[in-house]
Every structure is written in C-alpha cells, then in structure tokens.
C-alpha cells in the first residue's frame, strides 16, 4: 500500500514516496492565493481559506507518485512556498493545483501542521459554469 499523500508530503517515510519520475517543467504559478493578512498564521484547520473556485480536492486514490513527490518538494520549501501559497503543475492531461495550508492531526503528527492539499479542475456543474481552461473529463 502506498503511503498517504500527507505522510509523503511531510517526508515522514521514505519507502514508497520517492522514485524516478519524468522531468517536469517548472510550475506554472507560484502565488499567495489569499491576501497575506487573511492567511492563518496560527495552526487552525478551520481557518484555512476556502477551496479555490472551480477546483475540487484530488481524491487520495487519484494521487500519483509523481504528485506526491511534487507535494513533498513544496512542503519542505517554506521560503518558496509560504502558508497559503499555491502553484500548478501539469500531470498528463490534468492540471493540479497545490496549496500550502494547515492539516489536521493524523497518525504520524499529533498536532495541526503545515501540509499541501492537491486540487484538480472541477468538471462538475460549478467548473462548467466557470468555463475554466485545463479541465478534463473524469
């Protein structure tokens, strides 16, 4: 069984998180997705910004090893990716958005902690209404 995205993103286990991956282009966007004054500095999952409009969280079963490796790079690089920052990356036909936000305690970390949440374009009614580029059929 592959380690969870959260475990890999935190770099808490090595087996199953790493591996060869094809070269990827530089991320498309690195930006603070919310104004700095609105970004929660204190660890509180409830204070995370809302899901970006037109995006939905990637289901764990859909997270590839390459996405996990990418998320791990992001969570470890606090200077380039501060809290609330986001970036996008193409994985095949999918455009994935990664955002740094607070994650709840889990089996490996007993407190709220910095993590990376992965989102994909919403292909449901909201995504269609927003007519966002880069969406792909599920």
PDB file of C-alpha atoms in Angstrom:
ATOM      1  CA  UNK A   1       0.000   0.000   0.000  1.00  0.00           C
ATOM      2  CA  UNK A   2       1.320   3.447  -0.978  1.00  0.00           C
ATOM      3  CA  UNK A   3       1.882   5.877   1.915  1.00  0.00           C
ATOM      4  CA  UNK A   4      -0.719   8.626   2.157  1.00  0.00           C
ATOM      5  CA  UNK A   5      -0.085  11.951   0.447  1.00  0.00           C
ATOM      6  CA  UNK A   6       0.181  13.645   3.829  1.00  0.00           C
ATOM      7  CA  UNK A   7       2.819  11.218   5.083  1.00  0.00           C
ATOM      8  CA  UNK A   8       4.844  11.623   1.911  1.00  0.00           C
ATOM      9  CA  UNK A   9       4.397  15.398   1.807  1.00  0.00           C
ATOM     10  CA  UNK A  10       5.803  15.658   5.304  1.00  0.00           C
ATOM     11  CA  UNK A  11       8.728  13.451   4.371  1.00  0.00           C
ATOM     12  CA  UNK A  12       7.996  11.181   7.316  1.00  0.00           C
ATOM     13  CA  UNK A  13       8.599   7.973   5.398  1.00  0.00           C
ATOM     14  CA  UNK A  14      10.962   7.260   2.572  1.00  0.00           C
ATOM     15  CA  UNK A  15       9.776   3.918   1.225  1.00  0.00           C
ATOM     16  CA  UNK A  16       7.141   4.361  -1.434  1.00  0.00           C
ATOM     17  CA  UNK A  17       7.347   8.167  -1.553  1.00  0.00           C
ATOM     18  CA  UNK A  18      10.331   8.548  -3.826  1.00  0.00           C
ATOM     19  CA  UNK A  19      11.149   7.055  -7.152  1.00  0.00           C
ATOM     20  CA  UNK A  20      12.059   8.003 -10.645  1.00  0.00           C
ATOM     21  CA  UNK A  21       9.728  10.475 -12.265  1.00  0.00           C
ATOM     22  CA  UNK A  22       9.759  12.041 -15.683  1.00  0.00           C
ATOM     23  CA  UNK A  23      11.176  15.537 -15.892  1.00  0.00           C
ATOM     24  CA  UNK A  24       8.506  18.125 -15.340  1.00  0.00           C
ATOM     25  CA  UNK A  25       8.507  21.737 -16.499  1.00  0.00           C
ATOM     26  CA  UNK A  26       8.730  24.500 -13.919  1.00  0.00           C
ATOM     27  CA  UNK A  27       5.449  25.172 -12.136  1.00  0.00           C
ATOM     28  CA  UNK A  28       3.060  27.432 -13.990  1.00  0.00           C
ATOM     29  CA  UNK A  29       2.185  29.626 -10.995  1.00  0.00           C
ATOM     30  CA  UNK A  30       3.648  30.290  -7.585  1.00  0.00           C
ATOM     31  CA  UNK A  31       1.472  32.787  -5.781  1.00  0.00           C
ATOM     32  CA  UNK A  32      -0.084  33.526  -2.461  1.00  0.00           C
ATOM     33  CA  UNK A  33      -3.667  32.541  -3.169  1.00  0.00           C
ATOM     34  CA  UNK A  34      -5.113  34.758  -0.440  1.00  0.00           C
ATOM     35  CA  UNK A  35      -4.011  38.169   0.828  1.00  0.00           C
ATOM     36  CA  UNK A  36      -1.250  37.782   3.434  1.00  0.00           C
ATOM     37  CA  UNK A  37      -3.387  39.384   6.131  1.00  0.00           C
ATOM     38  CA  UNK A  38      -6.074  36.731   5.528  1.00  0.00           C
ATOM     39  CA  UNK A  39      -3.709  33.770   5.660  1.00  0.00           C
ATOM     40  CA  UNK A  40      -3.972  31.967   9.005  1.00  0.00           C
ATOM     41  CA  UNK A  41      -0.599  32.010  10.754  1.00  0.00           C
ATOM     42  CA  UNK A  42      -1.765  30.080  13.811  1.00  0.00           C
ATOM     43  CA  UNK A  43      -2.280  26.344  13.242  1.00  0.00           C
ATOM     44  CA  UNK A  44      -6.046  26.055  12.823  1.00  0.00           C
ATOM     45  CA  UNK A  45      -7.578  23.896  10.087  1.00  0.00           C
ATOM     46  CA  UNK A  46     -10.902  25.745  10.381  1.00  0.00           C
ATOM     47  CA  UNK A  47      -9.192  28.994   9.389  1.00  0.00           C
ATOM     48  CA  UNK A  48      -7.856  27.674   6.068  1.00  0.00           C
ATOM     49  CA  UNK A  49      -9.065  29.668   3.061  1.00  0.00           C
ATOM     50  CA  UNK A  50     -11.989  28.157   1.133  1.00  0.00           C
ATOM     51  CA  UNK A  51     -11.367  25.737  -1.724  1.00  0.00           C
ATOM     52  CA  UNK A  52     -10.409  27.810  -4.772  1.00  0.00           C
ATOM     53  CA  UNK A  53     -13.389  28.463  -7.061  1.00  0.00           C
ATOM     54  CA  UNK A  54     -13.531  25.939  -9.897  1.00  0.00           C
ATOM     55  CA  UNK A  55     -11.332  23.369  -8.142  1.00  0.00           C
ATOM     56  CA  UNK A  56     -12.032  20.228  -6.078  1.00  0.00           C
ATOM     57  CA  UNK A  57      -9.702  18.260  -3.834  1.00  0.00           C
ATOM     58  CA  UNK A  58      -7.987  15.345  -5.555  1.00  0.00           C
ATOM     59  CA  UNK A  59      -9.180  12.020  -4.141  1.00  0.00           C
ATOM     60  CA  UNK A  60      -6.404  10.044  -2.416  1.00  0.00           C
ATOM     61  CA  UNK A  61      -6.865   7.176  -4.867  1.00  0.00           C
ATOM     62  CA  UNK A  62      -6.110   9.550  -7.773  1.00  0.00           C
ATOM     63  CA  UNK A  63      -2.855  10.922  -6.341  1.00  0.00           C
ATOM     64  CA  UNK A  64       0.072   9.565  -8.357  1.00  0.00           C
ATOM     65  CA  UNK A  65       3.601   9.014  -7.025  1.00  0.00           C
ATOM     66  CA  UNK A  66       4.723  11.991  -9.144  1.00  0.00           C
ATOM     67  CA  UNK A  67       2.112  14.235  -7.491  1.00  0.00           C
ATOM     68  CA  UNK A  68       3.255  13.009  -4.075  1.00  0.00           C
ATOM     69  CA  UNK A  69       6.883  13.772  -4.916  1.00  0.00           C
ATOM     70  CA  UNK A  70       5.893  17.257  -6.075  1.00  0.00           C
ATOM     71  CA  UNK A  71       3.879  17.904  -2.891  1.00  0.00           C
ATOM     72  CA  UNK A  72       6.853  16.757  -0.808  1.00  0.00           C
ATOM     73  CA  UNK A  73       9.111  19.278  -2.559  1.00  0.00           C
ATOM     74  CA  UNK A  74       6.598  22.039  -1.877  1.00  0.00           C
ATOM     75  CA  UNK A  75       6.009  21.312   1.813  1.00  0.00           C
ATOM     76  CA  UNK A  76       9.747  21.170   2.501  1.00  0.00           C
ATOM     77  CA  UNK A  77      10.463  24.525   0.828  1.00  0.00           C
ATOM     78  CA  UNK A  78       8.959  27.061   3.250  1.00  0.00           C
ATOM     79  CA  UNK A  79      10.742  30.039   1.691  1.00  0.00           C
ATOM     80  CA  UNK A  80       9.450  29.497  -1.845  1.00  0.00           C
ATOM     81  CA  UNK A  81       6.062  28.173  -0.699  1.00  0.00           C
ATOM     82  CA  UNK A  82       4.853  30.060   2.398  1.00  0.00           C
ATOM     83  CA  UNK A  83       1.484  29.324   4.013  1.00  0.00           C
ATOM     84  CA  UNK A  84      -1.431  29.910   1.611  1.00  0.00           C
ATOM     85  CA  UNK A  85       0.790  29.880  -1.461  1.00  0.00           C
ATOM     86  CA  UNK A  86      -0.259  27.840  -4.443  1.00  0.00           C
ATOM     87  CA  UNK A  87       1.260  26.539  -7.626  1.00  0.00           C
ATOM     88  CA  UNK A  88       0.068  24.479 -10.569  1.00  0.00           C
ATOM     89  CA  UNK A  89       1.639  21.609 -12.455  1.00  0.00           C
ATOM     90  CA  UNK A  90       0.535  19.534 -15.422  1.00  0.00           C
ATOM     91  CA  UNK A  91       0.360  15.772 -14.922  1.00  0.00           C
ATOM     92  CA  UNK A  92      -0.597  14.341 -18.274  1.00  0.00           C
ATOM     93  CA  UNK A  93      -3.915  15.928 -19.261  1.00  0.00           C
ATOM     94  CA  UNK A  94      -4.637  17.107 -15.696  1.00  0.00           C
ATOM     95  CA  UNK A  95      -3.662  20.445 -14.244  1.00  0.00           C
ATOM     96  CA  UNK A  96      -3.149  20.091 -10.497  1.00  0.00           C
ATOM     97  CA  UNK A  97      -3.114  22.986  -8.052  1.00  0.00           C
ATOM     98  CA  UNK A  98      -1.143  22.551  -4.820  1.00  0.00           C
ATOM     99  CA  UNK A  99      -1.843  24.865  -1.898  1.00  0.00           C
ATOM    100  CA  UNK A 100       0.039  25.060   1.398  1.00  0.00           C
ATOM    101  CA  UNK A 101      -2.432  25.033   4.274  1.00  0.00           C
ATOM    102  CA  UNK A 102      -2.992  23.637   7.755  1.00  0.00           C
ATOM    103  CA  UNK A 103      -3.659  19.901   8.029  1.00  0.00           C
ATOM    104  CA  UNK A 104      -5.332  18.178  10.996  1.00  0.00           C
ATOM    105  CA  UNK A 105      -3.520  15.803  13.352  1.00  0.00           C
ATOM    106  CA  UNK A 106      -3.025  12.318  11.969  1.00  0.00           C
ATOM    107  CA  UNK A 107      -1.391   9.035  12.950  1.00  0.00           C
ATOM    108  CA  UNK A 108       2.101  10.474  12.382  1.00  0.00           C
ATOM    109  CA  UNK A 109       1.749  14.049  13.663  1.00  0.00           C
ATOM    110  CA  UNK A 110      -0.252  14.663  16.814  1.00  0.00           C
ATOM    111  CA  UNK A 111      -0.842  18.369  16.160  1.00  0.00           C
ATOM    112  CA  UNK A 112      -2.194  20.598  13.399  1.00  0.00           C
ATOM    113  CA  UNK A 113       0.657  21.023  10.926  1.00  0.00           C
ATOM    114  CA  UNK A 114       1.733  22.560   7.606  1.00  0.00           C
ATOM    115  CA  UNK A 115       0.762  20.442   4.622  1.00  0.00           C
ATOM    116  CA  UNK A 116      -0.039  20.546   0.914  1.00  0.00           C
ATOM    117  CA  UNK A 117      -3.528  19.957  -0.424  1.00  0.00           C
ATOM    118  CA  UNK A 118      -3.895  18.974  -4.084  1.00  0.00           C
ATOM    119  CA  UNK A 119      -6.816  20.193  -6.190  1.00  0.00           C
ATOM    120  CA  UNK A 120      -7.952  19.414  -9.732  1.00  0.00           C
ATOM    121  CA  UNK A 121     -10.249  21.360 -12.033  1.00  0.00           C
ATOM    122  CA  UNK A 122     -13.900  20.866 -11.175  1.00  0.00           C
ATOM    123  CA  UNK A 123     -15.573  19.184 -14.139  1.00  0.00           C
ATOM    124  CA  UNK A 124     -18.977  19.254 -12.445  1.00  0.00           C
ATOM    125  CA  UNK A 125     -21.614  21.976 -12.804  1.00  0.00           C
ATOM    126  CA  UNK A 126     -19.510  24.619 -10.988  1.00  0.00           C
ATOM    127  CA  UNK A 127     -16.476  24.023 -13.170  1.00  0.00           C
ATOM    128  CA  UNK A 128     -18.609  24.070 -16.299  1.00  0.00           C
ATOM    129  CA  UNK A 129     -20.267  27.307 -15.170  1.00  0.00           C
ATOM    130  CA  UNK A 130     -16.864  28.924 -14.649  1.00  0.00           C
ATOM    131  CA  UNK A 131     -15.641  27.570 -18.022  1.00  0.00           C
ATOM    132  CA  UNK A 132     -12.105  27.133 -16.741  1.00  0.00           C
ATOM    133  CA  UNK A 133      -9.379  26.028 -19.149  1.00  0.00           C
ATOM    134  CA  UNK A 134      -7.456  22.852 -18.403  1.00  0.00           C
ATOM    135  CA  UNK A 135     -10.408  20.868 -17.103  1.00  0.00           C
ATOM    136  CA  UNK A 136     -10.577  17.285 -18.241  1.00  0.00           C
ATOM    137  CA  UNK A 137     -13.349  14.739 -18.098  1.00  0.00           C
ATOM    138  CA  UNK A 138     -13.199  12.275 -15.212  1.00  0.00           C
TER     139      UNK A 138
END
